[in-house]
Amino acid sequence: MSLSELIAGVAAAEKTLTVFNPAGDVAERLTEHFADRNVFVTTASHDLGPTNYVVLGEGRRFLTAVNVEELLNSTTEFRPGFETNTYRPILDHLDETLFRSYDRTRMLAATREIEDRAWRVGAGQLHAGFQTAENLESQLDSYERLGERDDLSVHAYIYPSGTVPKVERFLLHLARTEEIELSWFVVYDGNGIDDYKCALLAEEDPLGGFSGFWTYDPSTVDYLVNYLQSTYAIVKPDGDGNDDTVHCLAEDETQAVAPPTHYTSTSANT
């Protein structure tokens, strides 16, 4: 499953939030709250049921239920962030947040959150896709600084065009593939701790902006790390930079890795 297919798979895994016996504008408020979440808000009535009670489901499968007041009080803001304890219990099941038409300013803000977590933990693996050498150049100081963390392994990916920057404290992967050219991603493996794992993955739209998702789901983060390591493994020096830190993959050198089982995509061969 490619990065593009993974985005499609997350989009296809929509959940349903059913508000039973809603009072006032509760349903509208929840729709607004969950505007960026991959969830469809609907209403239902039941003579014996409580008022303003929410049930989250996926297809025919029950996931969780909660009082509307408790839910609204715990979801005052939706954005990439790491204090997920305030989002319990509904958001335990909504680890993927879809977004559309994000500009570079919003993408950088989301990226900074993940980079900051990797810096604070100071260990594990951080993988970041910059698309072009020019994009990496503007962030080079930040990534050299991240690479100074002794126990943090930092990997950057670009499509090699123009002048390839010289790097010292992190690994630079050069890949002549379309998904590296079009994808913006930042993936942190949490140093193996599930609660610390997080990722952002998006594709650049032909008409401008980026569409994709951020996630705290450990299995999705693990898949992304394994996919990047397997597909864009260090193969050979490119010769355009420091041979100890710059490596290049051609289109036909990519490898396959098993996709996560909880997402499906019409375009994915799962």
XYZ file of C-alpha atoms in Angstrom:
270
model
C 0.000 0.000 0.000
C 1.575 3.271 -1.124
C 1.382 6.531 0.802
C -1.422 7.698 -1.496
C -3.341 4.464 -0.965
C -2.919 4.760 2.794
C -4.518 8.221 2.706
C -7.398 6.770 0.664
C -7.740 3.902 3.120
C -7.991 6.238 6.104
C -10.607 8.317 4.266
C -12.633 5.166 3.569
C -12.655 4.103 7.240
C -15.386 6.580 8.208
C -17.116 6.132 11.562
C -20.646 7.166 12.578
C -21.500 9.270 15.620
C -25.189 8.836 16.453
C -26.825 11.350 18.818
C -29.852 9.787 20.513
C -32.758 12.054 21.468
C -30.813 15.274 20.793
C -31.920 18.441 22.528
C -31.575 21.854 20.921
C -28.675 22.318 18.518
C -26.532 19.511 19.952
C -26.242 17.668 16.633
C -25.134 20.824 14.827
C -22.563 21.576 17.526
C -21.129 18.082 17.298
C -20.973 18.317 13.499
C -18.966 21.514 13.853
C -16.703 20.002 16.505
C -15.944 16.978 14.339
C -15.565 18.887 11.070
C -11.967 17.672 10.623
C -12.569 14.183 11.917
C -13.378 11.229 9.707
C -16.814 10.800 11.271
C -20.397 11.226 10.111
C -22.761 12.756 12.685
C -26.389 11.642 12.618
C -29.379 11.611 14.979
C -31.838 8.991 16.227
C -34.703 8.812 18.707
C -35.702 6.122 21.173
C -38.606 6.243 23.637
C -36.669 4.455 26.354
C -33.297 6.044 25.742
C -31.683 8.988 27.555
C -31.535 12.470 26.061
C -28.311 13.686 24.443
C -26.508 10.385 24.405
C -23.877 9.596 21.774
C -22.909 6.224 20.296
C -19.861 5.791 18.060
C -19.851 2.937 15.591
C -18.015 1.634 12.544
C -20.354 -0.150 10.183
C -22.348 -2.503 12.412
C -19.677 -2.540 15.105
C -20.236 -0.663 18.389
C -17.169 1.230 19.578
C -18.162 3.365 22.558
C -20.889 5.583 24.045
C -20.826 8.765 26.101
C -23.004 11.599 27.327
C -23.048 14.603 24.960
C -22.135 17.057 27.717
C -19.049 15.038 28.612
C -18.047 14.838 24.961
C -18.487 18.538 24.214
C -16.603 19.514 27.354
C -13.629 17.352 26.324
C -13.382 18.369 22.668
C -13.160 22.129 22.640
C -10.439 22.187 19.982
C -9.311 19.833 17.237
C -5.780 20.206 15.944
C -2.587 18.190 16.010
C -1.522 17.979 19.634
C -0.237 15.528 22.160
C -2.480 15.946 25.177
C -4.870 13.243 23.985
C -6.027 12.321 27.496
C -8.495 15.209 27.310
C -10.181 13.550 24.328
C -11.278 10.328 26.072
C -13.274 8.216 25.475
C -14.644 9.013 21.990
C -11.338 10.186 20.576
C -9.661 6.929 21.558
C -11.413 5.608 18.451
C -10.723 8.630 16.227
C -6.952 8.541 16.052
C -6.925 9.638 12.419
C -7.879 13.219 11.600
C -8.473 14.037 7.940
C -7.841 17.473 6.503
C -8.186 19.059 3.092
C -6.605 22.058 1.392
C -4.118 22.862 4.142
C -1.682 25.580 3.094
C 2.021 25.427 3.933
C 1.570 27.520 7.066
C -0.875 25.013 8.580
C 1.246 22.091 7.434
C 4.311 23.580 9.104
C 2.370 24.126 12.328
C 1.335 20.460 12.395
C 4.862 19.380 11.489
C 6.346 21.397 14.345
C 4.209 19.522 16.866
C 5.670 16.182 15.805
C 9.227 17.502 15.598
C 8.822 19.004 19.069
C 7.720 15.687 20.505
C 10.704 13.920 18.950
C 13.012 16.598 20.386
C 11.524 16.359 23.871
C 11.697 12.554 23.981
C 15.160 12.707 22.423
C 15.215 9.124 21.196
C 13.702 6.896 18.526
C 13.271 7.591 14.818
C 11.976 10.680 13.023
C 11.214 10.440 9.281
C 10.325 13.558 7.282
C 9.496 14.010 3.609
C 10.294 17.456 2.174
C 9.467 16.850 -1.500
C 12.263 19.076 -2.839
C 15.783 20.153 -1.934
C 14.557 23.735 -1.730
C 12.020 22.834 0.962
C 14.699 21.035 2.953
C 17.107 23.965 2.683
C 14.679 26.206 4.569
C 14.480 23.670 7.412
C 18.094 22.531 7.379
C 19.121 24.219 10.639
C 16.168 22.685 12.497
C 16.984 19.181 11.263
C 20.685 19.504 11.966
C 19.667 20.465 15.502
C 17.322 17.498 15.775
C 20.129 15.286 14.535
C 22.287 16.423 17.440
C 20.151 14.377 19.815
C 22.391 11.359 20.349
C 19.597 8.795 20.624
C 17.332 10.265 17.914
C 17.790 8.870 14.406
C 16.643 11.512 11.900
C 15.840 10.723 8.261
C 14.886 13.214 5.552
C 13.556 12.354 2.080
C 13.592 14.449 -1.085
C 13.211 14.040 -4.820
C 16.704 14.909 -6.115
C 16.502 17.918 -8.406
C 18.779 20.908 -8.430
C 21.508 21.176 -5.826
C 21.365 18.554 -3.098
C 22.164 20.109 0.309
C 25.102 18.820 2.310
C 24.003 17.391 5.654
C 26.016 16.350 8.692
C 23.807 15.152 11.533
C 20.998 13.244 9.825
C 20.471 10.821 6.959
C 19.254 12.250 3.663
C 17.460 9.835 1.336
C 17.204 10.770 -2.320
C 14.375 8.983 -4.139
C 13.310 9.578 -7.731
C 9.715 8.526 -7.129
C 6.485 10.421 -7.618
C 5.233 9.869 -4.075
C 8.346 11.448 -2.569
C 7.964 14.357 -4.971
C 4.287 14.884 -4.028
C 4.117 13.779 -0.375
C 4.666 15.746 2.816
C 5.120 13.479 5.833
C 6.541 13.574 9.336
C 6.571 10.299 11.257
C 7.836 9.769 14.800
C 8.058 6.242 16.202
C 7.862 7.371 19.838
C 11.034 5.452 20.692
C 8.855 2.347 20.688
C 6.315 3.753 23.175
C 2.796 3.680 21.717
C 1.597 6.778 23.582
C 4.347 8.856 21.941
C 3.826 7.677 18.354
C 2.424 10.216 15.882
C 2.509 11.024 12.200
C 1.371 13.471 9.559
C 0.885 12.370 5.946
C -0.427 14.478 3.068
C -0.296 14.854 -0.684
C -0.035 18.089 -2.589
C -3.199 18.819 -4.561
C -2.842 19.788 -8.225
C -4.865 22.949 -7.554
C -2.889 23.880 -4.452
C -2.812 22.958 -0.782
C -2.340 19.587 0.903
C -4.824 16.854 1.823
C -4.181 13.961 4.160
C -4.334 13.021 7.830
C -2.484 13.101 11.117
C -2.606 10.118 13.430
C -1.797 8.825 16.889
C -2.674 5.231 16.001
C 0.406 3.094 16.848
C -0.218 0.539 14.103
C -0.495 3.249 11.441
C 2.711 4.911 12.653
C 4.488 1.538 12.721
C 3.326 0.839 9.177
C 4.611 4.190 7.931
C 8.018 3.664 9.546
C 8.294 0.132 8.121
C 7.117 1.289 4.706
C 9.673 4.083 4.515
C 12.471 1.851 5.755
C 11.583 -0.938 3.313
C 10.717 1.151 0.278
C 13.446 3.761 0.633
C 16.138 1.737 2.317
C 19.716 3.020 2.227
C 21.108 1.377 -0.900
C 24.100 3.264 -2.276
C 25.863 6.623 -2.138
C 24.560 9.168 -4.624
C 27.759 11.110 -4.963
C 26.109 14.522 -4.837
C 26.841 15.114 -1.191
C 28.515 13.509 1.769
C 28.639 9.810 0.844
C 28.240 8.843 4.502
C 24.864 10.528 4.790
C 23.348 10.891 1.309
C 21.824 7.928 -0.478
C 19.711 7.533 -3.576
C 16.985 5.184 -4.804
C 15.745 4.873 -8.328
C 12.121 4.020 -9.142
C 12.831 0.307 -9.712
C 14.674 -0.164 -6.400
C 11.594 0.165 -4.185
C 10.338 -2.775 -2.139
C 6.937 -3.875 -0.849
C 5.753 -3.985 2.769
C 2.519 -5.455 4.163
C -0.209 -2.806 4.652
C -2.071 -2.233 7.945
C -5.132 -4.446 8.121
C -7.620 -1.906 9.498
C -7.721 0.258 6.361
C -8.921 -0.596 2.913
C -8.700 1.306 -0.324
C -10.293 0.685 -3.676
C -6.927 1.363 -5.256
C -4.880 -0.685 -2.836
C -3.983 -4.248 -3.634
C -4.552 -5.700 -0.197
